[in-house]
Backbone as CSV, one residue per row, in Angstrom:
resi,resn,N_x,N_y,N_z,CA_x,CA_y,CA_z,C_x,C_y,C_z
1,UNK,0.855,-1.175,0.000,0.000,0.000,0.000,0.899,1.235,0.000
2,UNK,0.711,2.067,-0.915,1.559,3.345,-0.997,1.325,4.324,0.417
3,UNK,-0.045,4.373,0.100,-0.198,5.801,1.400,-0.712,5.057,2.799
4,UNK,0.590,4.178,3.336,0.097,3.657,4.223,-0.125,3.842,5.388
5,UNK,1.200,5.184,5.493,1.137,6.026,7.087,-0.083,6.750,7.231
6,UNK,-0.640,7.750,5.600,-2.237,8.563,5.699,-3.266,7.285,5.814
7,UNK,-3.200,6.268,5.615,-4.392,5.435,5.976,-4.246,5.154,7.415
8,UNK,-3.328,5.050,8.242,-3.106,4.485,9.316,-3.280,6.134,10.363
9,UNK,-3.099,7.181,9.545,-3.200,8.722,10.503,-4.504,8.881,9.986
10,UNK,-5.486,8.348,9.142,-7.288,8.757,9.415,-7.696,7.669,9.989
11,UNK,-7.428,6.820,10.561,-7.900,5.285,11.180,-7.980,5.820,12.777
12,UNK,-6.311,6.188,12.953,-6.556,7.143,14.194,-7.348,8.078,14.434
13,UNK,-7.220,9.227,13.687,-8.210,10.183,13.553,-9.998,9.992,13.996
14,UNK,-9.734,8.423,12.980,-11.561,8.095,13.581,-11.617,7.674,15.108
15,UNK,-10.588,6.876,15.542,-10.590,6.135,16.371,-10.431,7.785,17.742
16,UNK,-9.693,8.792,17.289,-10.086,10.058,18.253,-11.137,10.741,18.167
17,UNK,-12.225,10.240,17.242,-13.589,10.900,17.198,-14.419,10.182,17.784
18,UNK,-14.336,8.844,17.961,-15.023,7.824,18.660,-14.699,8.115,20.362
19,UNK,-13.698,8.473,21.109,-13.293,8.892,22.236,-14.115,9.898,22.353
20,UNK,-14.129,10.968,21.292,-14.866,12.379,21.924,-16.133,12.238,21.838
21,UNK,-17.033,11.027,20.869,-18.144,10.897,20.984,-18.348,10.027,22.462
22,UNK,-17.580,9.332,22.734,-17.876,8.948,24.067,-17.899,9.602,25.518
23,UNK,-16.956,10.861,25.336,-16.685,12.137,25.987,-18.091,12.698,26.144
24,UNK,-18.298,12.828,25.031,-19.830,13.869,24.848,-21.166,13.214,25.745
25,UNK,-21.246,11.779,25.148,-22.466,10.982,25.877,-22.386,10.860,27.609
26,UNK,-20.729,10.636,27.861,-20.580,10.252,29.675,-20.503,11.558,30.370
27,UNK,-20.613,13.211,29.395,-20.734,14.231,30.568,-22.025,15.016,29.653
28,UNK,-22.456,14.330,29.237,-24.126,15.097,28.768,-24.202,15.934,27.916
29,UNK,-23.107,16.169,27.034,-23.185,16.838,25.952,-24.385,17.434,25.267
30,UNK,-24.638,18.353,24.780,-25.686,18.371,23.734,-25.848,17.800,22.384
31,UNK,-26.827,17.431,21.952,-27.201,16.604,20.793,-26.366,17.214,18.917
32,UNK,-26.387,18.508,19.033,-25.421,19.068,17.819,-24.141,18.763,17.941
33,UNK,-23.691,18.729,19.233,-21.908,18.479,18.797,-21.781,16.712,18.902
34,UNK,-22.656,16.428,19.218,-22.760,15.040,18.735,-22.797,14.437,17.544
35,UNK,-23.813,15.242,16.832,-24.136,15.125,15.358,-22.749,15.517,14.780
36,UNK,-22.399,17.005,15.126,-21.377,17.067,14.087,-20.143,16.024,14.374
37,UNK,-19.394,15.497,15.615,-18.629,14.577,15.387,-18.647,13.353,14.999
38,UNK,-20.288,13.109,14.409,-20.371,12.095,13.761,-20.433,11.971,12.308
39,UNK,-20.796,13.245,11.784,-20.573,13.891,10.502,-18.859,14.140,10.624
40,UNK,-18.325,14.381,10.842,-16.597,14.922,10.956,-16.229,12.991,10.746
41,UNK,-16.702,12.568,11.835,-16.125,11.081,11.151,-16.614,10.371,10.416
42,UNK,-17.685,10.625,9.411,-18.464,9.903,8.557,-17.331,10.444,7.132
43,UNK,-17.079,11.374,7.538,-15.416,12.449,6.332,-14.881,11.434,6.031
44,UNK,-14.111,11.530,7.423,-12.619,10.830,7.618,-12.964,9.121,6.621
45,UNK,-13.569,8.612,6.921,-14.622,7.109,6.513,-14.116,7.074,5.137
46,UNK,-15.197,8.612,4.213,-15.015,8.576,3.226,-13.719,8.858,2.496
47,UNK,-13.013,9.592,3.019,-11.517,9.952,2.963,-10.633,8.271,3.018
48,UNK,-11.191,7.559,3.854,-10.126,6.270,3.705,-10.745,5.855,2.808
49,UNK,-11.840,5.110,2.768,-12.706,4.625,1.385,-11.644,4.784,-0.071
50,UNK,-12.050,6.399,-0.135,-11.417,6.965,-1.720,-10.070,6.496,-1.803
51,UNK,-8.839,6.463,-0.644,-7.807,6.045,-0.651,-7.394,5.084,-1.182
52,UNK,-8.438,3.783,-0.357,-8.108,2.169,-0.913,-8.478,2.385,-2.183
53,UNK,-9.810,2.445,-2.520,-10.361,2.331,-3.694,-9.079,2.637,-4.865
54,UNK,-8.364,3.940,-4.356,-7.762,4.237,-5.743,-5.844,3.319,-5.411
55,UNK,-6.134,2.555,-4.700,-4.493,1.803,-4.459,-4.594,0.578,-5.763
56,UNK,-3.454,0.211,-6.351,-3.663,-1.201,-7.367,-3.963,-2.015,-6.562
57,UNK,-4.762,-2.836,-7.310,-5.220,-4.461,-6.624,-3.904,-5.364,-6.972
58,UNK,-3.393,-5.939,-6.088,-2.312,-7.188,-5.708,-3.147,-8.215,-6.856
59,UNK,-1.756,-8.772,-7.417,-2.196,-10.044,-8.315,-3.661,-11.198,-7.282
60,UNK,-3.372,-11.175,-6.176,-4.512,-12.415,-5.498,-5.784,-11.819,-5.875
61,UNK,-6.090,-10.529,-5.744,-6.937,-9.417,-5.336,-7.870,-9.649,-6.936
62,UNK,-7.046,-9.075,-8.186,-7.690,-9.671,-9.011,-8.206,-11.033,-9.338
63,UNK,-7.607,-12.250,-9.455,-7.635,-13.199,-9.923,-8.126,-14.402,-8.603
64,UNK,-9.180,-13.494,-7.850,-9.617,-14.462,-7.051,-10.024,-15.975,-7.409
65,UNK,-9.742,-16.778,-6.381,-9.695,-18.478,-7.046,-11.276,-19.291,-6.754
């Protein structure tokens, strides 16, 4: 995988939006900054998505058996 450190720094990224959504729910947050850090990581999602999608497929990858 070429961009393997940016796939592995938005993996984190989600994995620090999942903390602050848990932040938000255990001290009562309000319902908008909830939403938006779930929109902010629904991004990041699509941001890795587009990544793989555009990496070459490995000889196995095509020529599944």
């Amino acid at each position: 995988m070429r961009n393997r450190d940016l796939v592995i720094k938005r993996i984190e990224q989600t994995e620090s939006k999942l903390e602050t959504l848990r932040f938000l729910v255990s001290r009562g947050g309000d319902a908008q900054n909830f939403y938006d850090e779930i929109e902010n990581t629904k991004d990041i999602l699509g941001e890795l998505k587009s990544m793989i999608e555009r990496e070459p497929f490995a000889p196995e990858e095509i020529n599944r058996v």
